[in-house]
Coordinates of C-alpha atoms in Angstrom, one line a residue:
M481 CA -18.3 6.0 -19.8
E482 CA -18.6 8.7 -17.6
A483 CA -18.3 7.3 -13.5
Q484 CA -21.2 7.9 -11.3
F485 CA -21.0 7.9 -7.9
A486 CA -23.1 7.0 -5.1
P487 CA -22.9 9.6 -2.3
D488 CA -19.8 9.6 0.2
T489 CA -20.1 6.4 3.1
H490 CA -19.2 6.5 6.7
D491 CA -15.8 5.4 5.9
G492 CA -14.9 8.3 3.5
Y493 CA -14.7 6.7 0.4
R494 CA -17.3 6.7 -2.6
K495 CA -18.5 3.7 -4.6
P496 CA -18.0 4.1 -8.4
I497 CA -21.4 2.9 -10.2
C498 CA -19.5 2.4 -13.4
C499 CA -17.0 -0.3 -12.5
S500 CA -18.7 -3.1 -12.9
D501 CA -16.3 -5.7 -11.2
H502 CA -17.1 -5.0 -7.8
M503 CA -20.7 -3.8 -8.2
L504 CA -23.2 -5.4 -5.3
S505 CA -25.8 -7.6 -7.3
E506 CA -29.4 -8.0 -6.2
R507 CA -29.0 -11.1 -4.1
D508 CA -27.2 -8.5 -1.9
G509 CA -30.2 -6.5 -0.9
G510 CA -32.1 -5.3 -3.6
P511 CA -31.3 -3.9 -7.5
I512 CA -28.3 -1.7 -7.5
T513 CA -29.7 2.2 -7.8
T514 CA -28.0 5.5 -7.0
A515 CA -30.3 5.9 -4.2
N516 CA -29.8 2.4 -2.4
L517 CA -26.5 1.7 -3.3
T518 CA -24.6 3.4 -0.3
L519 CA -27.0 1.1 2.0
N520 CA -26.4 -2.1 0.3
Y521 CA -22.9 -1.2 0.1
T522 CA -22.6 -0.6 3.9
N523 CA -24.6 -3.7 4.7
I524 CA -22.5 -6.0 2.7
T525 CA -19.2 -4.6 4.0
S526 CA -20.4 -5.5 7.8
K527 CA -21.0 -8.9 6.6
L528 CA -17.2 -9.6 4.9
S529 CA -15.0 -11.8 6.5
F530 CA -11.7 -10.5 5.8
V531 CA -8.7 -12.6 5.2
F532 CA -6.0 -10.1 5.7
G533 CA -7.7 -7.3 8.0
K534 CA -10.6 -6.4 9.9
R535 CA -12.7 -2.9 10.8
V536 CA -12.4 -2.3 14.5
A537 CA -13.7 0.7 16.9
M538 CA -11.1 3.0 16.4
G539 CA -10.5 2.5 12.6
F540 CA -9.0 -0.7 10.8
E541 CA -6.1 -3.3 11.4
M542 CA -4.8 -5.7 9.6
A543 CA -5.0 -9.3 10.9
E544 CA -2.2 -10.6 13.1
S545 CA -0.9 -13.1 10.4
T546 CA -0.7 -10.8 7.7
R547 CA 2.8 -9.2 6.4
L548 CA 3.1 -6.4 4.7
G549 CA 5.9 -5.9 1.6
F550 CA 7.3 -3.0 -0.1
I551 CA 9.2 -3.2 -3.3
G552 CA 10.9 0.0 -3.3
A553 CA 11.5 1.9 0.0
G554 CA 11.1 5.5 -1.4
Q555 CA 9.7 8.4 0.1
M556 CA 6.3 7.3 -0.9
A557 CA 6.6 3.7 0.5
E558 CA 8.0 5.4 3.7
A559 CA 5.0 7.3 4.0
I560 CA 2.7 4.7 3.7
A561 CA 4.6 2.4 6.0
R562 CA 5.0 4.9 8.8
G563 CA 1.6 6.2 8.5
L564 CA 0.0 2.4 9.0
V565 CA 2.4 1.9 12.2
N566 CA 1.7 5.0 13.5
K567 CA -2.0 4.6 13.1
G568 CA -1.5 1.2 14.6
V569 CA -2.9 -0.8 11.2
I570 CA 0.1 -3.1 11.5
P571 CA 3.3 -3.2 13.7
A572 CA 6.6 -2.3 12.0
Q573 CA 8.0 -5.9 12.8
R574 CA 5.6 -7.3 9.8
I575 CA 6.6 -5.1 7.2
S576 CA 9.6 -5.8 5.0
T577 CA 11.4 -4.1 2.1
S578 CA 14.1 -4.2 -1.1
D579 CA 15.5 -1.4 -2.4
V580 CA 18.4 -0.5 -4.4
S581 CA 19.6 2.4 -1.9
S582 CA 21.2 1.1 1.4
G583 CA 20.1 4.6 2.7
R584 CA 16.6 4.0 2.0
C585 CA 16.6 0.4 3.6
K586 CA 18.3 1.8 6.7
V587 CA 15.3 4.2 6.7
F588 CA 13.1 1.3 7.2
E589 CA 15.1 -0.4 9.3
G590 CA 15.0 2.9 11.4
F591 CA 11.4 2.3 12.3
G592 CA 11.5 -1.7 12.9
A593 CA 10.8 -3.1 9.5
S594 CA 13.0 -5.7 8.1
V595 CA 15.2 -5.4 4.7
K596 CA 15.3 -8.3 2.4
S597 CA 18.3 -9.0 0.2
S598 CA 16.1 -9.1 -3.2
N599 CA 12.5 -8.8 -4.1
A600 CA 11.5 -12.0 -4.5
E601 CA 12.5 -12.3 -0.7
V602 CA 10.3 -9.5 -0.1
A603 CA 7.3 -11.6 -2.2
A604 CA 7.9 -14.7 -0.2
D605 CA 7.9 -12.8 3.2
S606 CA 4.6 -11.3 2.5
D607 CA 0.6 -11.3 2.0
V608 CA 0.1 -8.0 0.6
L609 CA 2.7 -6.7 -1.8
I610 CA 3.0 -3.0 -2.5
I611 CA 5.0 -2.1 -5.4
A612 CA 6.6 1.2 -4.8
V613 CA 9.2 2.1 -7.7
K614 CA 9.4 4.6 -10.1
P615 CA 7.1 3.2 -13.4
Q616 CA 9.8 2.3 -15.7
Y617 CA 10.9 -0.6 -12.8
V618 CA 7.7 -2.1 -12.2
R619 CA 7.8 -4.6 -14.9
V620 CA 11.6 -5.5 -13.8
V621 CA 10.6 -5.7 -10.0
L622 CA 7.4 -8.0 -10.8
D623 CA 9.5 -10.2 -12.9
D624 CA 11.6 -10.6 -9.6
A625 CA 9.0 -11.5 -7.6
R626 CA 6.6 -13.4 -10.1
P627 CA 8.4 -16.9 -8.9
K628 CA 6.9 -16.2 -5.3
L629 CA 3.7 -14.9 -6.0
T630 CA 0.8 -16.8 -5.5
K631 CA -2.8 -17.1 -5.7
N632 CA -2.9 -16.0 -2.0
H633 CA -0.7 -12.8 -2.7
L634 CA -2.4 -9.4 -3.2
V635 CA -0.4 -7.1 -5.3
V636 CA -0.9 -3.1 -4.6
S637 CA 0.7 -0.8 -7.3
I638 CA 1.4 2.7 -6.5
A639 CA 3.2 3.4 -9.5
A640 CA 1.4 6.3 -11.9
G641 CA 0.5 5.0 -15.4
I642 CA 0.7 1.7 -15.3
Q643 CA -2.3 -0.1 -16.0
L644 CA -3.9 -3.0 -14.3
K645 CA -3.6 -5.2 -17.7
D646 CA 0.0 -4.7 -17.7
L647 CA 0.3 -5.3 -13.8
E648 CA -1.8 -8.3 -14.0
A649 CA 0.4 -9.7 -16.9
W650 CA 3.8 -9.0 -15.3
A651 CA 2.4 -10.5 -11.9
G652 CA 1.1 -13.7 -13.6
G653 CA -2.4 -14.6 -14.7
D654 CA -4.4 -14.9 -11.9
A655 CA -2.6 -12.2 -9.8
R656 CA -5.1 -10.4 -7.6
V657 CA -4.3 -6.6 -8.4
V658 CA -5.4 -3.5 -7.2
R659 CA -3.9 0.3 -8.6
V660 CA -3.9 2.9 -6.0
I661 CA -2.9 6.5 -6.6
P662 CA -1.9 7.9 -2.9
N663 CA -0.2 11.1 -2.1
T664 CA 2.7 11.7 0.3
P665 CA 0.6 13.5 3.6
C666 CA -0.4 9.9 4.1
L667 CA 2.9 10.2 6.4
V668 CA 0.8 12.2 8.8
G669 CA -2.5 10.7 8.1
E670 CA -4.1 12.7 5.4
T671 CA -3.5 11.0 2.5
A672 CA -6.2 11.8 -0.6
A673 CA -6.1 8.7 -2.6
A674 CA -7.9 6.6 -4.9
L675 CA -8.2 3.0 -6.4
S676 CA -9.2 0.7 -9.1
A677 CA -9.4 -2.8 -9.0
G678 CA -8.3 -5.9 -11.5
S679 CA -10.2 -8.3 -12.9
S680 CA -9.2 -11.2 -10.3
A681 CA -9.1 -8.8 -7.3
T682 CA -11.8 -9.7 -4.8
K683 CA -14.3 -7.6 -2.6
E684 CA -12.4 -8.4 -0.1
D685 CA -9.3 -7.3 -1.7
V686 CA -10.8 -4.4 -2.2
E687 CA -12.3 -3.6 1.3
L688 CA -8.7 -4.4 2.7
V689 CA -6.9 -1.7 0.7
K690 CA -9.7 0.7 1.5
G691 CA -9.1 -0.1 5.1
M692 CA -5.5 0.7 5.3
F693 CA -5.8 4.0 3.3
S694 CA -8.9 5.0 4.8
S695 CA -6.7 4.6 8.2
I696 CA -4.4 7.1 7.1
G697 CA -6.5 9.6 5.2
K698 CA -9.3 9.3 2.2
I699 CA -9.7 7.0 -0.6
H700 CA -12.3 7.1 -3.4
A701 CA -12.5 4.0 -5.6
V702 CA -12.8 4.9 -9.4
C703 CA -12.9 4.0 -12.6
E704 CA -9.0 3.0 -14.0
N705 CA -9.8 5.5 -16.9
L706 CA -9.8 8.4 -14.2
L707 CA -6.7 7.1 -12.3
N708 CA -5.1 9.9 -14.6
A709 CA -7.1 12.3 -13.3
V710 CA -6.8 11.5 -9.9
T711 CA -2.7 12.0 -10.1
G712 CA -3.3 15.5 -11.6
V713 CA -5.3 16.4 -8.7
S714 CA -4.5 14.8 -5.8
G715 CA -1.5 12.8 -6.3
S716 CA 1.1 15.8 -7.5
G717 CA -1.3 18.3 -6.1
P718 CA 0.7 18.4 -2.8
A719 CA 3.5 20.1 -4.8
Y720 CA 1.3 22.8 -6.0
V721 CA 0.1 23.5 -2.2
Y722 CA 3.4 23.5 -1.2
L723 CA 4.5 26.1 -3.9
A724 CA 1.4 28.2 -2.7
I725 CA 2.7 28.0 1.1
E726 CA 6.1 29.0 -0.3
A727 CA 4.7 32.0 -2.1
L728 CA 2.5 33.0 0.6
A729 CA 5.4 33.2 2.9
D730 CA 7.8 35.0 0.6
G731 CA 5.0 37.4 0.5
G732 CA 4.6 37.6 4.0
V733 CA 8.3 38.3 4.4
R734 CA 8.4 40.5 1.4
A735 CA 5.4 42.7 3.3
G736 CA 7.9 42.7 6.7
L737 CA 7.0 40.0 8.4
P738 CA 9.7 37.5 10.0
R739 CA 10.5 34.2 8.2
D740 CA 9.1 32.0 10.8
V741 CA 6.1 33.5 11.6
A742 CA 5.2 33.9 7.6
L743 CA 5.9 30.3 7.0
S744 CA 3.6 29.3 10.1
L745 CA 0.7 32.0 9.3
A746 CA 1.1 30.6 5.5
A747 CA 0.8 26.9 6.3
Q748 CA -1.9 27.0 8.9
T749 CA -3.9 29.4 6.9
V750 CA -3.8 26.7 3.8
Y751 CA -4.8 23.9 6.7
G752 CA -7.7 26.2 8.0
A753 CA -9.0 27.2 4.5
A754 CA -9.1 23.2 3.6
K755 CA -10.7 22.5 6.8
M756 CA -13.4 24.9 6.0
V757 CA -14.1 23.3 2.7
Q758 CA -14.2 20.0 4.4
D759 CA -16.4 20.5 7.0
T760 CA -18.7 23.6 6.4
G761 CA -19.9 21.7 3.0
K762 CA -19.8 24.9 1.3
H763 CA -18.4 25.6 -2.0
P764 CA -15.1 27.2 -1.9
G765 CA -16.4 30.1 -4.1
Q766 CA -19.0 30.6 -1.1
L767 CA -16.2 30.5 1.5
K768 CA -14.0 33.2 -0.9
D769 CA -16.8 35.6 -1.2
E770 CA -17.6 35.2 2.6
V771 CA -14.0 36.8 3.1
A772 CA -13.7 39.1 0.3
S773 CA -15.6 42.4 1.4
P774 CA -16.7 45.0 -1.0
G775 CA -13.8 47.3 -1.6
G776 CA -11.5 45.6 0.9
T777 CA -7.9 44.1 0.9
T778 CA -8.9 40.3 -0.2
I779 CA -10.6 41.4 -3.4
A780 CA -7.7 43.5 -4.5
A781 CA -5.6 40.5 -3.9
I782 CA -8.0 38.3 -5.8
H783 CA -7.9 40.8 -8.5
E784 CA -4.3 40.4 -8.8
L785 CA -4.6 36.5 -8.6
E786 CA -7.0 36.6 -11.5
K787 CA -4.8 39.0 -13.5
A788 CA -2.1 36.6 -13.2
G789 CA -4.0 33.6 -14.4
F790 CA -4.1 32.1 -11.0
R791 CA -6.8 29.6 -11.5
A792 CA -5.7 28.8 -15.2
A793 CA -2.3 28.0 -14.3
L794 CA -3.8 25.5 -11.4
M795 CA -6.2 23.9 -13.8
N796 CA -3.3 23.7 -16.5
A797 CA -0.9 21.8 -13.8
V798 CA -3.7 19.6 -13.2
M799 CA -4.0 18.9 -16.9
A800 CA -0.3 18.7 -17.6
A801 CA 0.2 15.7 -14.9
A802 CA -2.8 13.8 -16.1
K803 CA -1.5 13.9 -19.6
R804 CA 1.9 13.0 -18.4
G805 CA 0.3 9.9 -16.9
E806 CA -1.7 9.1 -20.1
E807 CA 2.0 8.9 -22.0
M808 CA 3.5 6.9 -19.1
S809 CA 0.6 4.4 -19.7
G810 CA 1.8 3.8 -23.5

């Protein structure tokens, strides 16, 4: 079934109409329609009593008693943890981690988080447990953590390609599980993420995860069958953009600019162009046309990009990443 969405809410995420697990019912303020879903969803959100966190005037903060654990202390785990700490969502002292790499553990210790000797110890010392290992190791670490997991734990997996049904089975029959596909710009408070909730996850669980990730960027709720597409667009997307920035800078150097100037111009150009898309609401094609004057330099450059298959290459990259995600799902 193709996903349908209500308009963006004030929190920067959208509610998928097709995902029935967490749809509002008539008792929440009327029948569900595309027209009234956003209003109803906003109303019910304001009534929720969070166990682990709350919305505050300047964003979201986790409840004082909530502990956050990371099984895996890699680059993505660090980006999420640092982002949450930098945004004041949770102090580093309430974050713990475990990892086979002592170097990665020292990174977490460096910003104030604690390091545990085992995955089970992290699970025992956390309320929200983020599984941040490579997909092939997810089952192994959940097997380690499972004896310490209770119905009070919320398990959040950021591993690409591992389905909710498998996560729930490996974490335990009544496990409350949410899948999230984030990306590394969460380190600077600019992640682009999407989530899908498991069968036992509650509305409060979904709100908690949305609160966490909306504090370090934007998050959308989608049906699980769309998460591989999310991986292709935004999960892997920063790498495509870094290649584009590097190529722009190399072009500037080829044209005679100093390397530092070329790189600064390229990065700021990408940042500014993205902000134009977000802030103006204009279609990228329209913004492109506004730059490209008849017979000018920009249209000459665009012609070269079209001859090189620039758009098709990006589309193919998204599809390749999404396909690989499907393969990893088994």
